[in-house]
Amino acid sequence: MNWVFGFLQGMYWTSYCVLFPFLVQMCTAYGYDDFQSGVVLTGATIANLVMQPVIGSICDKMLRIKPLFVSLFLAGGAISLLLFVGKHNFFVLFITMLLLSACVQTLQYIIDIWSVRISMTGVNYNYGFSRSFGSVFYAITAVVFGAAIERFSIDITSPVFIVCALITAGIAMLVREDEAALLLRKKREAETEGKKNTVPFLKACMMLVKNREYMIFLISYFVMQLGNLPVYNYTSRKFEILGAGSSLYGVALFIMAITEVPLLIYLKKLKVFFRNRTLVLMSFIGMVIRACAIAFAPTPILLALAFLTQSISYGIFIGAMIYYMSEIVPASILFTAQTIFAAVSIGLSGVIGNLIGGYYAKVAGVLEMMHTFVIFVFIGALIFAFPIILAKRKNNSGGKTV
């Protein structure tokens, strides 16, 4: 299962890389301005915000994930053909990216949940190993696809994505989930006989609102993403402004993805020395450094090298977030907590950040927008760090794990 899900993660992130990181560059190539690019990004984010909880809820009810996963990916491949129409019609491009986000972008967490469900059958599963395939494949795709765009134009996006979607769907068909489905069915039947009730959604939301650590985590990351997402999404435009093209941007994405791998694999060793909350704080400090490095890099080469900071930011955060969430939230509402966290901190913040960032980039310029939006990243990190600093001042007893 490690290898099957490894290649599934790899091809999923290959497909994702073809569509979304080069989206602003696609809008520019089609003749749309920075604000229109922000509108398209906002539409894609809204779809992710709305569909993510829906898809997650559907998967919780389904015994088998494979039919839904394969169907959505094949639908995405067909929808991508509309990009050729969107080249000449902004409304069609907006709707196309909204649908592609609903079909593809919302599945990035489903692979993780799917693999965890199957691991209940006793299969020895290593999440860090399989997820590292996603980073490696993403890195290679970024370089190759960036160079291909310069050679053949952005119009290759649709045919390349269709090939990737077919391969991803084919690998998904190799996942064996019969045993997991049988175990899940028996568990549900036992719970029904025992009249065991799950926590209703509204009650779960109230539990989360009253959870101080969860709300601090959610609010701080939401504020950080208001700055992180526009800075990242408009990096391709900054490369153009500095006189570089798609090839160097692809190299930057390669650096970004490949530097995640070591910390994904060795995160468990870091957990021996640091608490989960401390690891999250370390990643937040890394995000501030990352945002500043990208926003203020004066040359294309330094801008590409700025993505080395991905290792100390998202390289730590990807795994630390999962462990920390499991620590602060009851198991009975864990999936609800993770879904809401993603919807608010990625979806809602993306809608606000991309729309305002796109408008500000049009009015004041892309570089000025980046310089300004770094402030949100810094404030978000402070929101998370402040209670930790207060707690350490109140409790200075030694000998405890930091």
mmCIF file of N, CA, C and O in Angstrom, residues 120-168:
data_model
loop_
_atom_site.group_PDB
_atom_site.id
_atom_site.type_symbol
_atom_site.label_atom_id
_atom_site.label_comp_id
_atom_site.label_asym_id
_atom_site.label_seq_id
_atom_site.Cartn_x
_atom_site.Cartn_y
_atom_site.Cartn_z
ATOM 1 N N MET A 120 -6.358 0.515 8.578
ATOM 2 C CA MET A 120 -7.051 -0.153 9.681
ATOM 3 C C MET A 120 -7.073 -1.673 9.503
ATOM 4 O O MET A 120 -7.318 -2.411 10.453
ATOM 5 N N THR A 121 -6.831 -2.149 8.296
ATOM 6 C CA THR A 121 -6.827 -3.584 8.044
ATOM 7 C C THR A 121 -5.551 -4.248 8.543
ATOM 8 O O THR A 121 -5.393 -5.454 8.423
ATOM 9 N N GLY A 122 -4.620 -3.463 9.077
ATOM 10 C CA GLY A 122 -3.388 -4.020 9.612
ATOM 11 C C GLY A 122 -2.188 -3.835 8.720
ATOM 12 O O GLY A 122 -1.085 -4.285 9.050
ATOM 13 N N VAL A 123 -2.371 -3.160 7.583
ATOM 14 C CA VAL A 123 -1.258 -2.912 6.676
ATOM 15 C C VAL A 123 -0.303 -1.910 7.317
ATOM 16 O O VAL A 123 -0.725 -0.906 7.881
ATOM 17 N N ASN A 124 0.984 -2.185 7.245
ATOM 18 C CA ASN A 124 1.986 -1.280 7.799
ATOM 19 C C ASN A 124 2.149 -0.091 6.853
ATOM 20 O O ASN A 124 2.743 -0.211 5.786
ATOM 21 N N TYR A 125 1.619 1.056 7.270
ATOM 22 C CA TYR A 125 1.577 2.218 6.379
ATOM 23 C C TYR A 125 2.425 3.342 6.934
ATOM 24 O O TYR A 125 2.355 3.668 8.121
ATOM 25 N N ASN A 126 3.218 3.968 6.071
ATOM 26 C CA ASN A 126 4.085 5.080 6.445
ATOM 27 C C ASN A 126 3.636 6.314 5.670
ATOM 28 O O ASN A 126 3.926 6.435 4.479
ATOM 29 N N TYR A 127 2.943 7.238 6.350
ATOM 30 C CA TYR A 127 2.403 8.417 5.681
ATOM 31 C C TYR A 127 3.511 9.286 5.097
ATOM 32 O O TYR A 127 3.417 9.763 3.971
ATOM 33 N N GLY A 128 4.575 9.507 5.872
ATOM 34 C CA GLY A 128 5.664 10.353 5.406
ATOM 35 C C GLY A 128 6.289 9.825 4.127
ATOM 36 O O GLY A 128 6.635 10.595 3.225
ATOM 37 N N PHE A 129 6.428 8.495 4.035
ATOM 38 C CA PHE A 129 7.012 7.875 2.838
ATOM 39 C C PHE A 129 6.149 8.136 1.614
ATOM 40 O O PHE A 129 6.633 8.614 0.583
ATOM 41 N N SER A 130 4.851 7.849 1.703
ATOM 42 C CA SER A 130 3.975 8.004 0.532
ATOM 43 C C SER A 130 3.782 9.475 0.179
ATOM 44 O O SER A 130 3.763 9.837 -0.997
ATOM 45 N N ARG A 131 3.673 10.344 1.199
ATOM 46 C CA ARG A 131 3.473 11.771 0.908
ATOM 47 C C ARG A 131 4.717 12.389 0.276
ATOM 48 O O ARG A 131 4.614 13.349 -0.503
ATOM 49 N N SER A 132 5.888 11.832 0.568
ATOM 50 C CA SER A 132 7.117 12.367 -0.035
ATOM 51 C C SER A 132 7.128 12.178 -1.547
ATOM 52 O O SER A 132 7.737 12.960 -2.269
ATOM 53 N N PHE A 133 6.408 11.155 -2.056
ATOM 54 C CA PHE A 133 6.276 10.966 -3.506
ATOM 55 C C PHE A 133 5.602 12.195 -4.121
ATOM 56 O O PHE A 133 5.963 12.628 -5.210
ATOM 57 N N GLY A 134 4.593 12.727 -3.413
ATOM 58 C CA GLY A 134 3.903 13.905 -3.917
ATOM 59 C C GLY A 134 4.840 15.084 -4.076
ATOM 60 O O GLY A 134 4.807 15.790 -5.086
ATOM 61 N N SER A 135 5.710 15.299 -3.083
ATOM 62 C CA SER A 135 6.659 16.416 -3.159
ATOM 63 C C SER A 135 7.665 16.222 -4.286
ATOM 64 O O SER A 135 7.976 17.166 -5.028
ATOM 65 N N VAL A 136 8.177 14.996 -4.427
ATOM 66 C CA VAL A 136 9.179 14.721 -5.466
ATOM 67 C C VAL A 136 8.567 14.870 -6.856
ATOM 68 O O VAL A 136 9.145 15.516 -7.745
ATOM 69 N N PHE A 137 7.400 14.277 -7.071
ATOM 70 C CA PHE A 137 6.746 14.364 -8.381
ATOM 71 C C PHE A 137 6.380 15.816 -8.708
ATOM 72 O O PHE A 137 6.508 16.254 -9.851
ATOM 73 N N TYR A 138 5.912 16.548 -7.702
ATOM 74 C CA TYR A 138 5.570 17.962 -7.892
ATOM 75 C C TYR A 138 6.812 18.738 -8.321
ATOM 76 O O TYR A 138 6.758 19.573 -9.232
ATOM 77 N N ALA A 139 7.927 18.456 -7.659
ATOM 78 C CA ALA A 139 9.174 19.166 -7.965
ATOM 79 C C ALA A 139 9.612 18.922 -9.402
ATOM 80 O O ALA A 139 9.956 19.864 -10.137
ATOM 81 N N ILE A 140 9.589 17.669 -9.825
ATOM 82 C CA ILE A 140 10.010 17.336 -11.189
ATOM 83 C C ILE A 140 9.057 17.943 -12.217
ATOM 84 O O ILE A 140 9.487 18.510 -13.231
ATOM 85 N N THR A 141 7.758 17.859 -11.930
ATOM 86 C CA THR A 141 6.756 18.408 -12.856
ATOM 87 C C THR A 141 6.927 19.918 -13.023
ATOM 88 O O THR A 141 6.795 20.446 -14.130
ATOM 89 N N ALA A 142 7.212 20.602 -11.929
ATOM 90 C CA ALA A 142 7.359 22.058 -11.987
ATOM 91 C C ALA A 142 8.458 22.467 -12.955
ATOM 92 O O ALA A 142 8.286 23.388 -13.765
ATOM 93 N N VAL A 143 9.597 21.767 -12.894
ATOM 94 C CA VAL A 143 10.712 22.097 -13.791
ATOM 95 C C VAL A 143 10.374 21.759 -15.238
ATOM 96 O O VAL A 143 10.533 22.586 -16.145
ATOM 97 N N VAL A 144 9.884 20.559 -15.462
ATOM 98 C CA VAL A 144 9.605 20.098 -16.825
ATOM 99 C C VAL A 144 8.477 20.898 -17.458
ATOM 100 O O VAL A 144 8.576 21.352 -18.609
ATOM 101 N N PHE A 145 7.406 21.111 -16.694
ATOM 102 C CA PHE A 145 6.251 21.815 -17.253
ATOM 103 C C PHE A 145 6.556 23.293 -17.462
ATOM 104 O O PHE A 145 6.100 23.895 -18.444
ATOM 105 N N GLY A 146 7.331 23.888 -16.547
ATOM 106 C CA GLY A 146 7.717 25.283 -16.728
ATOM 107 C C GLY A 146 8.509 25.483 -18.007
ATOM 108 O O GLY A 146 8.273 26.446 -18.752
ATOM 109 N N ALA A 147 9.451 24.572 -18.277
ATOM 110 C CA ALA A 147 10.235 24.664 -19.518
ATOM 111 C C ALA A 147 9.355 24.401 -20.743
ATOM 112 O O ALA A 147 9.519 25.029 -21.794
ATOM 113 N N ALA A 148 8.406 23.465 -20.600
ATOM 114 C CA ALA A 148 7.525 23.125 -21.720
ATOM 115 C C ALA A 148 6.618 24.295 -22.098
ATOM 116 O O ALA A 148 6.325 24.512 -23.279
ATOM 117 N N ILE A 149 6.186 25.061 -21.099
ATOM 118 C CA ILE A 149 5.347 26.228 -21.382
ATOM 119 C C ILE A 149 6.097 27.240 -22.233
ATOM 120 O O ILE A 149 5.556 27.803 -23.195
ATOM 121 N N GLU A 150 7.372 27.476 -21.888
ATOM 122 C CA GLU A 150 8.172 28.410 -22.674
ATOM 123 C C GLU A 150 8.386 27.903 -24.099
ATOM 124 O O GLU A 150 8.462 28.680 -25.038
ATOM 125 N N ARG A 151 8.461 26.577 -24.228
ATOM 126 C CA ARG A 151 8.724 25.990 -25.558
ATOM 127 C C ARG A 151 7.458 25.903 -26.402
ATOM 128 O O ARG A 151 7.476 26.190 -27.590
ATOM 129 N N PHE A 152 6.341 25.535 -25.774
ATOM 130 C CA PHE A 152 5.118 25.260 -26.563
ATOM 131 C C PHE A 152 3.953 26.203 -26.258
ATOM 132 O O PHE A 152 2.918 26.089 -26.898
ATOM 133 N N SER A 153 4.043 27.065 -25.248
ATOM 134 C CA SER A 153 2.988 27.989 -24.799
ATOM 135 C C SER A 153 2.098 27.323 -23.742
ATOM 136 O O SER A 153 2.075 26.101 -23.586
ATOM 137 N N ILE A 154 1.325 28.143 -23.064
ATOM 138 C CA ILE A 154 0.458 27.698 -21.971
ATOM 139 C C ILE A 154 -0.671 26.807 -22.468
ATOM 140 O O ILE A 154 -1.348 26.129 -21.675
ATOM 141 N N ASP A 155 -0.899 26.762 -23.775
ATOM 142 C CA ASP A 155 -1.987 25.959 -24.331
ATOM 143 C C ASP A 155 -1.797 24.462 -24.135
ATOM 144 O O ASP A 155 -2.735 23.676 -24.356
ATOM 145 N N ILE A 156 -0.617 24.027 -23.713
ATOM 146 C CA ILE A 156 -0.405 22.592 -23.490
ATOM 147 C C ILE A 156 -1.019 22.123 -22.176
ATOM 148 O O ILE A 156 -1.046 20.919 -21.892
ATOM 149 N N THR A 157 -1.539 23.054 -21.368
ATOM 150 C CA THR A 157 -2.057 22.696 -20.046
ATOM 151 C C THR A 157 -3.128 21.620 -20.120
ATOM 152 O O THR A 157 -3.068 20.613 -19.403
ATOM 153 N N SER A 158 -4.131 21.809 -20.960
ATOM 154 C CA SER A 158 -5.245 20.864 -21.028
ATOM 155 C C SER A 158 -4.811 19.463 -21.461
ATOM 156 O O SER A 158 -5.116 18.483 -20.775
ATOM 157 N N PRO A 159 -4.101 19.295 -22.595
ATOM 158 C CA PRO A 159 -3.714 17.933 -22.986
ATOM 159 C C PRO A 159 -2.796 17.250 -21.974
ATOM 160 O O PRO A 159 -2.922 16.040 -21.735
ATOM 161 N N VAL A 160 -1.873 18.002 -21.379
ATOM 162 C CA VAL A 160 -0.985 17.404 -20.379
ATOM 163 C C VAL A 160 -1.785 16.960 -19.152
ATOM 164 O O VAL A 160 -1.574 15.864 -18.624
ATOM 165 N N PHE A 161 -2.727 17.800 -18.727
ATOM 166 C CA PHE A 161 -3.532 17.431 -17.559
ATOM 167 C C PHE A 161 -4.393 16.203 -17.839
ATOM 168 O O PHE A 161 -4.568 15.351 -16.964
ATOM 169 N N ILE A 162 -4.947 16.108 -19.039
ATOM 170 C CA ILE A 162 -5.778 14.947 -19.381
ATOM 171 C C ILE A 162 -4.970 13.651 -19.265
ATOM 172 O O ILE A 162 -5.435 12.644 -18.710
ATOM 173 N N VAL A 163 -3.734 13.660 -19.760
ATOM 174 C CA VAL A 163 -2.866 12.478 -19.640
ATOM 175 C C VAL A 163 -2.602 12.167 -18.172
ATOM 176 O O VAL A 163 -2.691 11.008 -17.741
ATOM 177 N N CYS A 164 -2.297 13.194 -17.393
ATOM 178 C CA CYS A 164 -2.042 12.992 -15.963
ATOM 179 C C CYS A 164 -3.275 12.458 -15.241
ATOM 180 O O CYS A 164 -3.169 11.582 -14.361
ATOM 181 N N ALA A 165 -4.448 12.978 -15.606
ATOM 182 C CA ALA A 165 -5.690 12.535 -14.974
ATOM 183 C C ALA A 165 -5.963 11.063 -15.265
ATOM 184 O O ALA A 165 -6.392 10.302 -14.380
ATOM 185 N N LEU A 166 -5.715 10.642 -16.493
ATOM 186 C CA LEU A 166 -5.920 9.236 -16.855
ATOM 187 C C LEU A 166 -4.979 8.320 -16.085
ATOM 188 O O LEU A 166 -5.376 7.250 -15.597
ATOM 189 N N ILE A 167 -3.719 8.731 -15.950
ATOM 190 C CA ILE A 167 -2.750 7.923 -15.206
ATOM 191 C C ILE A 167 -3.129 7.867 -13.727
ATOM 192 O O ILE A 167 -3.074 6.793 -13.093
ATOM 193 N N THR A 168 -3.532 9.004 -13.160
ATOM 194 C CA THR A 168 -3.931 9.049 -11.749
ATOM 195 C C THR A 168 -5.125 8.145 -11.495
ATOM 196 O O THR A 168 -5.160 7.389 -10.511
#
